[in-house]
Short mmCIF file of C-alpha atoms in Angstrom, two decimals:
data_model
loop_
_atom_site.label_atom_id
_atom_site.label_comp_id
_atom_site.label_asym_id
_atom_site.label_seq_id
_atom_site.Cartn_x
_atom_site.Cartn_y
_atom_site.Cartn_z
CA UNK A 1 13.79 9.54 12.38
CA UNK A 2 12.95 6.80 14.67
CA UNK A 3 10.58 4.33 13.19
CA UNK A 4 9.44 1.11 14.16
CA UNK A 5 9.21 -1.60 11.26
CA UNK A 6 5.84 -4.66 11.59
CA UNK A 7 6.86 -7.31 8.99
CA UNK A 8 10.29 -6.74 8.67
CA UNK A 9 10.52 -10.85 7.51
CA UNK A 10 7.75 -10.75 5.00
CA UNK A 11 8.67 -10.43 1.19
CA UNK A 12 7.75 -6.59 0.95
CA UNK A 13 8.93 -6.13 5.02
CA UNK A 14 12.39 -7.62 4.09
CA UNK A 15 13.30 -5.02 1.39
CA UNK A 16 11.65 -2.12 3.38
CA UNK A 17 14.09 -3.25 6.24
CA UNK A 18 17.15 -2.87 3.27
CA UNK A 19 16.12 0.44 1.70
CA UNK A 20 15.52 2.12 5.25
CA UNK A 21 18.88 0.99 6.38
CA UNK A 22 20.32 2.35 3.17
CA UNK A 23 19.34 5.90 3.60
CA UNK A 24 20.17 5.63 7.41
CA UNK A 25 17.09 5.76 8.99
CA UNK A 26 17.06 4.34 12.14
CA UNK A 27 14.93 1.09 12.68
CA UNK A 28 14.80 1.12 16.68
CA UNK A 29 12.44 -2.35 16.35
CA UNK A 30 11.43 -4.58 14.51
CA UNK A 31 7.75 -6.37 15.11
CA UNK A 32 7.04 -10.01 13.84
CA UNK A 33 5.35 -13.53 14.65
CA UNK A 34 8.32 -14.09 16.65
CA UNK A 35 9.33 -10.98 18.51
CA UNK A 36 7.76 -9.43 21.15
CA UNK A 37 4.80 -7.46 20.49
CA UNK A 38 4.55 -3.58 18.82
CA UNK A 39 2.65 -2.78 22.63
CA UNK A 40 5.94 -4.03 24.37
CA UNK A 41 8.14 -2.12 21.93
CA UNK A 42 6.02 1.18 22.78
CA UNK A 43 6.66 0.87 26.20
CA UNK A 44 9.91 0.85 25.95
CA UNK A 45 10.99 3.23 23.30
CA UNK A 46 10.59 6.71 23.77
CA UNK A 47 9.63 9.21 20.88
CA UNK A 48 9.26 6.55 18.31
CA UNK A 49 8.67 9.23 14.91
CA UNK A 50 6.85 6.81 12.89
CA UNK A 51 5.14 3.01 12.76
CA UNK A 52 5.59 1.20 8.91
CA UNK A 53 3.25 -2.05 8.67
CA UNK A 54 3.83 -4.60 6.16
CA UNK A 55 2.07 -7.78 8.28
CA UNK A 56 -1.52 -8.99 7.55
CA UNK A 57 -4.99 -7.19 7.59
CA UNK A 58 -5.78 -8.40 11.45
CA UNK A 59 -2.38 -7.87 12.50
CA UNK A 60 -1.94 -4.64 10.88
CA UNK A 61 -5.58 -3.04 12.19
CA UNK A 62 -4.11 -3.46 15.74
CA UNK A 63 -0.85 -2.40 15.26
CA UNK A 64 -2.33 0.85 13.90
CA UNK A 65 -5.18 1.57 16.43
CA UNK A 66 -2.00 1.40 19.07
CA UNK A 67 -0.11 3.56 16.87
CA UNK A 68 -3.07 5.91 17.07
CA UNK A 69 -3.31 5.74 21.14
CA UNK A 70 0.11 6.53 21.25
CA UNK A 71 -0.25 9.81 18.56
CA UNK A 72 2.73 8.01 16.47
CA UNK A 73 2.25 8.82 13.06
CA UNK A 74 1.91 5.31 10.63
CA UNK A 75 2.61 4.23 7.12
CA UNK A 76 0.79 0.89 6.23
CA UNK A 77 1.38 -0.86 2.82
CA UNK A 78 -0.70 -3.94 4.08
CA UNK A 79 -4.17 -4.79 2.05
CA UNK A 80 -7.45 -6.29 2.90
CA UNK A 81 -8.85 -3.93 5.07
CA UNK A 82 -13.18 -3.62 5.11
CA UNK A 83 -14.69 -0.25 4.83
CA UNK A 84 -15.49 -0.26 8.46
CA UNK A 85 -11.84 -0.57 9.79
CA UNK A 86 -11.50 1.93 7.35
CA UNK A 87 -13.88 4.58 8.28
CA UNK A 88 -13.05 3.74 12.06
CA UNK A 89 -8.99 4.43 11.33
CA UNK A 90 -10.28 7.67 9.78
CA UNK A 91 -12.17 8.44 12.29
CA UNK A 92 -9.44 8.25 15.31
CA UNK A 93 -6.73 9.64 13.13
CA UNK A 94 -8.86 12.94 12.58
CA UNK A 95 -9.77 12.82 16.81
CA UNK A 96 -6.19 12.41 17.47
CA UNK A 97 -4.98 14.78 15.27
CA UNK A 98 -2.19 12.40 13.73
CA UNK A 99 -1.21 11.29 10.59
CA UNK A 100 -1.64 7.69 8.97
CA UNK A 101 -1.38 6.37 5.31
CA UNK A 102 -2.68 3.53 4.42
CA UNK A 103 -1.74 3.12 0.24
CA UNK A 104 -2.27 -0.59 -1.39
CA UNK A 105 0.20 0.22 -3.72
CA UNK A 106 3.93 1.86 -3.25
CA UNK A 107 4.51 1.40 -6.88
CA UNK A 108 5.48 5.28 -7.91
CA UNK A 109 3.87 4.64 -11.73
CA UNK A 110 0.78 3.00 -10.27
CA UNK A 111 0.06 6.58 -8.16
CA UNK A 112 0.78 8.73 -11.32
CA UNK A 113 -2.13 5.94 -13.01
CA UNK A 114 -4.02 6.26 -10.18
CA UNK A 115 -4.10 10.19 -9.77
CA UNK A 116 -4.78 10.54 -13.38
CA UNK A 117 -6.44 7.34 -14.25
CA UNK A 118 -10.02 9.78 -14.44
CA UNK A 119 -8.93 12.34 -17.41
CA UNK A 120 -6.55 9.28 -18.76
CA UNK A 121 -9.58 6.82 -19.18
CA UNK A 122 -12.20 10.07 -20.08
CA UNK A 123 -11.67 9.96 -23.93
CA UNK A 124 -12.52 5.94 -24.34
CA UNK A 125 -15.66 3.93 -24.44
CA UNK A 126 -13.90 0.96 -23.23
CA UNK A 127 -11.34 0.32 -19.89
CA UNK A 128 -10.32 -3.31 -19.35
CA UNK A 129 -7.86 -4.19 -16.66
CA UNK A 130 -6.09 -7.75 -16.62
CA UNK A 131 -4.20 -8.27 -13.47
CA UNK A 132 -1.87 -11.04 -12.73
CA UNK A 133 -0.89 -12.17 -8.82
CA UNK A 134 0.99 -14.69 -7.27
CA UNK A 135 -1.09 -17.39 -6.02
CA UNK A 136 -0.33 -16.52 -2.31
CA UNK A 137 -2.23 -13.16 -3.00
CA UNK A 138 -5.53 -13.17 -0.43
CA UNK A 139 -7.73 -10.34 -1.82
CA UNK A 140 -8.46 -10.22 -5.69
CA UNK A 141 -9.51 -8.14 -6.79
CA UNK A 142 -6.31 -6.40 -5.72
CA UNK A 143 -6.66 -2.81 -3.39
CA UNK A 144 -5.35 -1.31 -7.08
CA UNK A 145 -7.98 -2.53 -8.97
CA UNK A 146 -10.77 -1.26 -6.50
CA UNK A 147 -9.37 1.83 -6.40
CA UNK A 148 -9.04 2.05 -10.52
CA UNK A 149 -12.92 1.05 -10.21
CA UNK A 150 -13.38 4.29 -7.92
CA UNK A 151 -11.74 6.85 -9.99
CA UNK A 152 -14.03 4.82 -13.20
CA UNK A 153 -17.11 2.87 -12.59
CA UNK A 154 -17.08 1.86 -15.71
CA UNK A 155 -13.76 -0.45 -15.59
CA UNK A 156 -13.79 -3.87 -16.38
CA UNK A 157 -11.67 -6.22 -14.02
CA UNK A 158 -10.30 -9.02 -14.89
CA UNK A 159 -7.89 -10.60 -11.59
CA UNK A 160 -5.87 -13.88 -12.39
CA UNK A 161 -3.58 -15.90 -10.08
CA UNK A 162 -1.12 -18.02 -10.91
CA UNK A 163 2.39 -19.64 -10.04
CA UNK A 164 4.45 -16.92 -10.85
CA UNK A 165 5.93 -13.67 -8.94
CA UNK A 166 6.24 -11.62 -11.62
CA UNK A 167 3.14 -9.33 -10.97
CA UNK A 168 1.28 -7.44 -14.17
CA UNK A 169 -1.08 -4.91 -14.79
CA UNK A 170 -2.63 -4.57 -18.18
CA UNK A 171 -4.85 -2.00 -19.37
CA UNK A 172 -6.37 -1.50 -22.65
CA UNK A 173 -8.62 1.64 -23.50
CA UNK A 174 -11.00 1.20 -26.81
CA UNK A 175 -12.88 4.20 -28.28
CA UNK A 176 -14.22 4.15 -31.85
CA UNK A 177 -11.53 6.19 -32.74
CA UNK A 178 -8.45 5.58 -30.57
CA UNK A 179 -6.74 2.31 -29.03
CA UNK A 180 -4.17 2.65 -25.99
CA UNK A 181 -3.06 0.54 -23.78
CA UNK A 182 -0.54 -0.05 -20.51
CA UNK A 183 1.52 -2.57 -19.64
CA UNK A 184 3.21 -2.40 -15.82
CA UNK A 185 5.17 -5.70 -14.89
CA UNK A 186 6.95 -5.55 -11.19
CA UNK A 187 9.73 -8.00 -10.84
CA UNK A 188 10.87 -7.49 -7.48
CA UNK A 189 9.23 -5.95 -3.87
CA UNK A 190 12.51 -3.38 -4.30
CA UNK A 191 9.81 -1.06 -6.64
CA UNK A 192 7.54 -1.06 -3.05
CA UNK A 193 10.08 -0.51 -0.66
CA UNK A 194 11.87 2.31 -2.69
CA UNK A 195 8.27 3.97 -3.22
CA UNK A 196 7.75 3.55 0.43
CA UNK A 197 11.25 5.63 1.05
CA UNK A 198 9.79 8.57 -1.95
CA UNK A 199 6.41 8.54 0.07
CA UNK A 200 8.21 9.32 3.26
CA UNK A 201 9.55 12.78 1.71
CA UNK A 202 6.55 13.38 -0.73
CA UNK A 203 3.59 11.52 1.11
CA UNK A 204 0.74 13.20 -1.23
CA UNK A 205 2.07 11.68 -4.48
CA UNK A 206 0.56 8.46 -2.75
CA UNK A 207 -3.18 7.39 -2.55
CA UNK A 208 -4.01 7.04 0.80
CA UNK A 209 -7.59 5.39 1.87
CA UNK A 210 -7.30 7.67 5.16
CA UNK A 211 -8.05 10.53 2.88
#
């Protein structure tokens, strides 16, 4: 598989870079603020398999309507995306006939919460979810906490920043009768990068907003 990496020198894009080499893909390019551009890249590479985006919302969009001109298939991990960019991705993915994920969250236990957070949540009153970010972090509520909001209206969000990198999600469910609650901490953008690798081979354990 030939892929092209976008963000290989970010914190998430660094460890991507290190898992894909691991399990001997081949990385034919890497894109970022100081290389040449993904366009020049696709000029010169032939039968690139796939495009994997770990950059920022504005960079990312472009990268992926190119990778959409070009009918390269994509896997995006970046956030921040509006509903239009959304709906307009969707839209040329489905007229080109190609492939693209776009998940907010690689985390393998977060898409088993997320696939069954519906029946999990069904049987409380009550669904409060405290999240914890770094204060780099650009859109809180996080693209996991919408996305918990989708599958349940009814959640309550609670987003906190603060100087740490250990990220958290905690979720407590309150019936009358029943009390349960979740605690996910990630310590390291490894737990992305190796989810990103287990999406490659089983891409519809993964929420994708293209769907």
């Amino acid at each position: 598989m030939k892929i092209i990496l976008c963000g290989s020198s970010g914190k998430c894009g660094k460890e991507v870079y290190k898992q894909l080499l691991n399990n001997n893909y081949e990385i034919v390019a890497t894109v970022d603020k100081d290389s040449k551009p993904l366009k020049y890249y696709l000029q010169i590479e032939k039968d690139i398999d796939l495009i994997i985006d770990f950059t920022n919302s504005q960079v990312a969009y472009k990268h992926l309507l190119l990778a959409i001109e070009e009918k390269i298939p994509f896997v995006c991990g970046t956030t921040g995306f509006n509903n239009e960019e959304i709906q307009n991705l969707k839209k040329l993915c489905l007229k080109k006939q190609i492939k693209g994920i776009i998940c907010p969250n690689f985390a393998i236990p977060i898409n088993i919460l997320i696939n069954n957070f519906e029946t999990l949540s069904s049987d409380f009153e009550e669904v409060i979810l405290e999240e914890y970010h770094h204060l780099s972090k650009i859109d809180i509520p996080s693209g996991t906490a919408k996305i918990l909001k989708k599958k349940n209206p009814l959640l309550k969000i609670n987003s906190f920043k603060y100087d740490s990198y250990l990220i958290t999600y905690h979720l407590t469910f309150n019936s009358k009768y029943a009390k349960m609650e979740i605690d996910y901490k990630v310590e390291s953008k490894i737990v992305y990068a190796k989810g990103l690798l287990y999406c490659l081979k089983h891409p519809n354990l993964f929420y994708n907003l293209l769907d």
